[in-house]
PDB file of C-alpha atoms in Angstrom:
ATOM      1  CA  MET A  29      91.865 247.544-145.897  1.00 65.00           C
ATOM      2  CA  ARG A  30      90.334 244.231-145.665  1.00 68.00           C
ATOM      3  CA  THR A  31      90.842 243.659-149.409  1.00 72.00           C
ATOM      4  CA  ILE A  32      94.551 244.499-149.240  1.00 73.00           C
ATOM      5  CA  MET A  33      94.936 241.837-146.357  1.00 67.00           C
ATOM      6  CA  VAL A  34      93.140 239.178-148.407  1.00 65.00           C
ATOM      7  CA  VAL A  35      95.183 239.834-151.534  1.00 68.00           C
ATOM      8  CA  ALA A  36      98.395 239.756-149.421  1.00 65.00           C
ATOM      9  CA  ALA A  37      97.305 236.564-147.840  1.00 68.00           C
ATOM     10  CA  LEU A  38      96.437 234.994-151.360  1.00 64.00           C
ATOM     11  CA  LEU A  39     100.047 236.078-152.666  1.00 66.00           C
ATOM     12  CA  VAL A  40     101.878 234.549-149.444  1.00 64.00           C
ATOM     13  CA  SER A  41      99.944 231.224-149.764  1.00 63.00           C
ATOM     14  CA  SER A  42     100.572 230.954-153.573  1.00 60.00           C
ATOM     15  CA  ALA A  43     104.281 231.722-152.935  1.00 57.00           C
ATOM     16  CA  ALA A  44     104.256 228.982-150.298  1.00 56.00           C
ATOM     17  CA  LEU A  45     102.717 226.530-152.710  1.00 54.00           C
ATOM     18  CA  ALA A  46     105.188 227.222-155.465  1.00 55.00           C
ATOM     19  CA  GLN A  47     108.015 226.431-153.227  1.00 56.00           C
ATOM     20  CA  ASN A  48     106.804 222.861-152.497  1.00 51.00           C
ATOM     21  CA  ASN A  49     109.678 220.515-153.130  1.00 50.00           C
ATOM     22  CA  ALA A  50     107.566 217.656-154.599  1.00 50.00           C
ATOM     23  CA  PRO A  51     107.330 218.150-158.403  1.00 52.00           C
ATOM     24  CA  ALA A  52     104.195 217.560-160.330  1.00 52.00           C
ATOM     25  CA  ALA A  53     103.963 213.948-161.948  1.00 52.00           C
ATOM     26  CA  GLY A  54     105.630 213.814-165.249  1.00 51.00           C
ATOM     27  CA  ASN A  55     107.076 217.377-165.094  1.00 52.00           C
ATOM     28  CA  ALA A  56     110.497 217.022-163.532  1.00 52.00           C
ATOM     29  CA  PRO A  57     112.694 214.132-162.403  1.00 47.00           C
ATOM     30  CA  ALA A  58     112.347 212.671-159.073  1.00 51.00           C
ATOM     31  CA  ALA A  59     114.718 213.903-156.360  1.00 53.00           C
ATOM     32  CA  GLY A  60     117.832 211.694-156.205  1.00 55.00           C
ATOM     33  CA  HIS A  61     117.342 210.572-159.895  1.00 55.00           C
ATOM     34  CA  ALA A  62     120.925 210.994-161.190  1.00 71.00           C
ATOM     35  CA  THR A  63     120.114 210.375-164.898  1.00 77.00           C
ATOM     36  CA  PRO A  64     119.321 213.278-166.847  1.00 81.00           C
ATOM     37  CA  MET A  65     115.900 212.961-168.721  1.00 82.00           C
ATOM     38  CA  VAL A  66     114.740 214.075-172.094  1.00 83.00           C
ATOM     39  CA  GLY A  67     110.894 214.015-171.762  1.00 84.00           C
ATOM     40  CA  ASP A  68     110.097 210.778-170.012  1.00 86.00           C
ATOM     41  CA  GLN A  69     113.221 209.054-171.636  1.00 85.00           C
ATOM     42  CA  PRO A  70     116.603 208.833-169.972  1.00 84.00           C
ATOM     43  CA  LEU A  71     119.500 210.903-171.951  1.00 80.00           C
ATOM     44  CA  LEU A  72     121.805 208.509-173.509  1.00 78.00           C
ATOM     45  CA  GLN A  73     125.404 209.134-172.293  1.00 74.00           C
ATOM     46  CA  ILE A  74     128.405 207.815-174.067  1.00 77.00           C
ATOM     47  CA  LYS A  75     131.528 207.340-172.122  1.00 76.00           C
ATOM     48  CA  PRO A  76     134.947 206.590-173.485  1.00 75.00           C
ATOM     49  CA  LYS A  77     135.661 202.676-173.420  1.00 75.00           C
ATOM     50  CA  GLY A  78     138.085 201.545-170.908  1.00 67.00           C
ATOM     51  CA  HIS A  79     138.844 205.053-169.642  1.00 60.00           C
ATOM     52  CA  LYS A  80     138.378 204.430-165.945  1.00 63.00           C
ATOM     53  CA  ALA A  81     139.826 200.951-166.093  1.00 58.00           C
ATOM     54  CA  ALA A  82     143.022 201.987-167.681  1.00 57.00           C
ATOM     55  CA  LYS A  83     143.764 204.640-164.999  1.00 59.00           C
ATOM     56  CA  ASN A  84     142.951 202.108-162.250  1.00 60.00           C
ATOM     57  CA  THR A  85     145.263 199.420-163.507  1.00 56.00           C
ATOM     58  CA  ALA A  86     148.089 201.758-164.137  1.00 55.00           C
ATOM     59  CA  ALA A  87     147.961 203.247-160.730  1.00 64.00           C
ATOM     60  CA  ALA A  88     147.384 199.946-158.912  1.00 75.00           C
ATOM     61  CA  LYS A  89     150.384 197.953-160.254  1.00 83.00           C
ATOM     62  CA  PRO A  90     153.902 199.142-161.111  1.00 89.00           C
ATOM     63  CA  SER A  91     155.688 198.087-164.438  1.00 90.00           C
ATOM     64  CA  VAL A  92     157.602 194.808-164.443  1.00 89.00           C
ATOM     65  CA  ALA A  93     160.838 197.032-164.555  1.00 88.00           C
ATOM     66  CA  GLU A  94     159.939 198.836-161.408  1.00 90.00           C
ATOM     67  CA  GLN A  95     159.106 195.537-159.701  1.00 91.00           C
ATOM     68  CA  MET A  96     162.415 193.985-160.692  1.00 91.00           C
ATOM     69  CA  ARG A  97     164.429 197.158-159.419  1.00 90.00           C
ATOM     70  CA  ALA A  98     162.400 196.689-156.100  1.00 91.00           C
ATOM     71  CA  CYS A  99     163.895 193.321-155.769  1.00 93.00           C
ATOM     72  CA  LEU A 100     167.343 194.577-155.959  1.00 91.00           C
ATOM     73  CA  ASP A 101     166.817 196.330-152.837  1.00 93.00           C
ATOM     74  CA  ILE A 102     166.834 192.682-151.056  1.00 93.00           C
ATOM     75  CA  GLU A 103     170.267 191.423-150.091  1.00 93.00           C
ATOM     76  CA  ASP A 104     171.963 189.660-153.209  1.00 91.00           C
ATOM     77  CA  ALA A 105     172.246 185.858-153.301  1.00 90.00           C
ATOM     78  CA  THR A 106     169.406 185.327-150.760  1.00 94.00           C
ATOM     79  CA  LYS A 107     166.178 183.154-150.880  1.00 94.00           C
ATOM     80  CA  GLU A 108     164.123 186.184-150.576  1.00 94.00           C
ATOM     81  CA  ARG A 109     165.586 187.961-153.635  1.00 94.00           C
ATOM     82  CA  LEU A 110     164.822 184.976-155.680  1.00 94.00           C
ATOM     83  CA  GLU A 111     161.331 184.686-154.294  1.00 94.00           C
ATOM     84  CA  CYS A 112     160.834 188.334-155.204  1.00 94.00           C
ATOM     85  CA  PHE A 113     161.828 187.769-158.693  1.00 94.00           C
ATOM     86  CA  ASP A 114     159.716 184.482-158.882  1.00 94.00           C
ATOM     87  CA  ALA A 115     156.721 186.462-157.864  1.00 94.00           C
ATOM     88  CA  ILE A 116     157.118 188.597-160.977  1.00 93.00           C
ATOM     89  CA  TYR A 117     157.955 185.669-163.217  1.00 94.00           C
ATOM     90  CA  PRO A 118     156.737 182.159-161.689  1.00 94.00           C
ATOM     91  CA  PRO A 119     159.175 179.445-162.587  1.00 92.00           C
ATOM     92  CA  LYS A 120     158.414 177.106-165.150  1.00 91.00           C
ATOM     93  CA  PRO A 121     161.541 174.871-165.507  1.00 85.00           C
ATOM     94  CA  LYS A 122     162.039 173.437-169.110  1.00 81.00           C
ATOM     95  CA  ALA A 123     162.945 169.836-169.306  1.00 77.00           C
ATOM     96  CA  THR A 124     166.417 169.717-171.167  1.00 75.00           C
ATOM     97  CA  LYS A 125     168.395 166.517-172.365  1.00 75.00           C
ATOM     98  CA  PRO A 126     171.319 165.384-170.241  1.00 76.00           C
ATOM     99  CA  GLY A 127     174.608 167.010-171.388  1.00 73.00           C
ATOM    100  CA  ALA A 128     172.575 169.764-173.477  1.00 73.00           C
ATOM    101  CA  LYS A 129     173.711 173.373-173.091  1.00 76.00           C
ATOM    102  CA  ALA A 130     171.150 175.661-172.008  1.00 72.00           C
ATOM    103  CA  LYS A 131     170.537 178.874-174.405  1.00 79.00           C
ATOM    104  CA  PRO A 132     171.262 182.156-172.787  1.00 84.00           C
ATOM    105  CA  ALA A 133     168.228 184.066-171.850  1.00 87.00           C
ATOM    106  CA  LYS A 134     167.295 186.806-174.246  1.00 90.00           C
ATOM    107  CA  ALA A 135     164.622 188.250-171.882  1.00 91.00           C
ATOM    108  CA  ALA A 136     164.206 188.411-168.142  1.00 90.00           C
ATOM    109  CA  ALA A 137     161.114 186.249-168.663  1.00 91.00           C
ATOM    110  CA  ASP A 138     163.440 183.528-170.025  1.00 92.00           C
ATOM    111  CA  CYS A 139     165.083 183.207-166.669  1.00 92.00           C
ATOM    112  CA  ARG A 140     161.960 181.349-165.228  1.00 92.00           C
ATOM    113  CA  LEU A 141     162.795 178.452-167.494  1.00 91.00           C
ATOM    114  CA  LEU A 142     166.086 177.620-165.465  1.00 90.00           C
ATOM    115  CA  LYS A 143     165.658 174.796-163.142  1.00 88.00           C
ATOM    116  CA  GLU A 144     168.624 175.703-160.697  1.00 90.00           C
ATOM    117  CA  GLU A 145     167.881 178.418-158.279  1.00 92.00           C
ATOM    118  CA  ASP A 146     171.461 179.872-158.284  1.00 93.00           C
ATOM    119  CA  GLU A 147     171.369 180.009-162.189  1.00 91.00           C
ATOM    120  CA  ARG A 148     167.940 181.528-161.971  1.00 92.00           C
ATOM    121  CA  LEU A 149     168.942 184.314-159.498  1.00 93.00           C
ATOM    122  CA  ALA A 150     172.171 185.157-161.457  1.00 92.00           C
ATOM    123  CA  CYS A 151     170.006 185.297-164.724  1.00 92.00           C
ATOM    124  CA  TYR A 152     167.538 187.776-162.937  1.00 91.00           C
ATOM    125  CA  ASN A 153     170.265 189.835-161.459  1.00 90.00           C
ATOM    126  CA  GLY A 154     171.827 190.248-165.032  1.00 88.00           C
ATOM    127  CA  PHE A 155     168.637 191.837-166.336  1.00 86.00           C
ATOM    128  CA  ALA A 156     167.637 193.766-163.343  1.00 82.00           C
ATOM    129  CA  ASP A 157     171.090 195.245-163.061  1.00 78.00           C
ATOM    130  CA  LYS A 158     171.305 196.477-166.671  1.00 70.00           C
ATOM    131  CA  PRO A 159     170.244 200.116-167.295  1.00 61.00           C
ATOM    132  CA  ALA A 160     167.670 200.782-169.999  1.00 54.00           C
ATOM    133  CA  ALA A 161     169.361 200.486-173.305  1.00 51.00           C
ATOM    134  CA  ALA A 162     170.080 204.053-174.537  1.00 39.00           C
ATOM    135  CA  ARG A 163     168.687 205.119-177.738  1.00 34.00           C
ATOM    136  CA  LYS A 164     170.891 205.158-180.793  1.00 42.00           C
ATOM    137  CA  PRO A 165     171.430 208.605-182.038  1.00 47.00           C
ATOM    138  CA  ALA A 166     169.598 209.122-185.405  1.00 47.00           C
ATOM    139  CA  ALA A 167     172.250 209.033-188.362  1.00 50.00           C
ATOM    140  CA  ALA A 168     173.265 212.446-189.481  1.00 51.00           C
ATOM    141  CA  PRO A 169     172.120 213.370-192.933  1.00 52.00           C
ATOM    142  CA  LYS A 170     174.856 213.068-195.554  1.00 57.00           C
ATOM    143  CA  PRO A 171     175.813 216.620-197.103  1.00 56.00           C
ATOM    144  CA  PRO A 172     174.373 217.026-200.531  1.00 58.00           C
ATOM    145  CA  ALA A 173     176.745 215.982-203.326  1.00 57.00           C
ATOM    146  CA  ALA A 174     178.867 218.813-204.820  1.00 56.00           C
ATOM    147  CA  SER A 175     176.523 220.417-207.381  1.00 55.00           C
ATOM    148  CA  GLN A 176     177.684 221.311-210.859  1.00 58.00           C
ATOM    149  CA  PRO A 177     177.431 225.065-211.734  1.00 58.00           C
ATOM    150  CA  ALA A 178     174.246 226.087-213.454  1.00 58.00           C
ATOM    151  CA  ALA A 179     174.451 226.464-217.215  1.00 59.00           C
ATOM    152  CA  ALA A 180     173.865 230.112-218.328  1.00 59.00           C
ATOM    153  CA  PRO A 181     170.298 230.691-219.308  1.00 61.00           C
ATOM    154  CA  LYS A 182     169.899 231.056-223.050  1.00 64.00           C
ATOM    155  CA  SER A 183     168.572 234.443-224.247  1.00 55.00           C
TER     156      SER A 183
END
């Protein structure tokens, strides 16, 4: 009976030693070590370039068109609306010759070149009010030219 108790005690103590959380040196990575290891070298992990950065910037800042539409919520012909547009495109007035006619703006960014605030606001409003240009439908394919009857096969 004593031998059975000794064997049981040895089994229980070896099981307790096997459950020790501290790994033997060099056998396993230390607890809290996030990098997977291959032997004693860290496993090289390749991540796509710019993957996280693209998600963060897209979610953080709305598009220019969305920002301009948000400015339309502000009462028209007010300083606040002009300041909203100017925050998107900071004004950079272009020096013009006296009597010279200003070229019409081709894009909303060109409005920032106008010196007069009223002109600049009217220019921005013109671009912000326009709906997105509708795509032109693709040209329909031309029907094939009338084909001539096929010649009878020679026998």
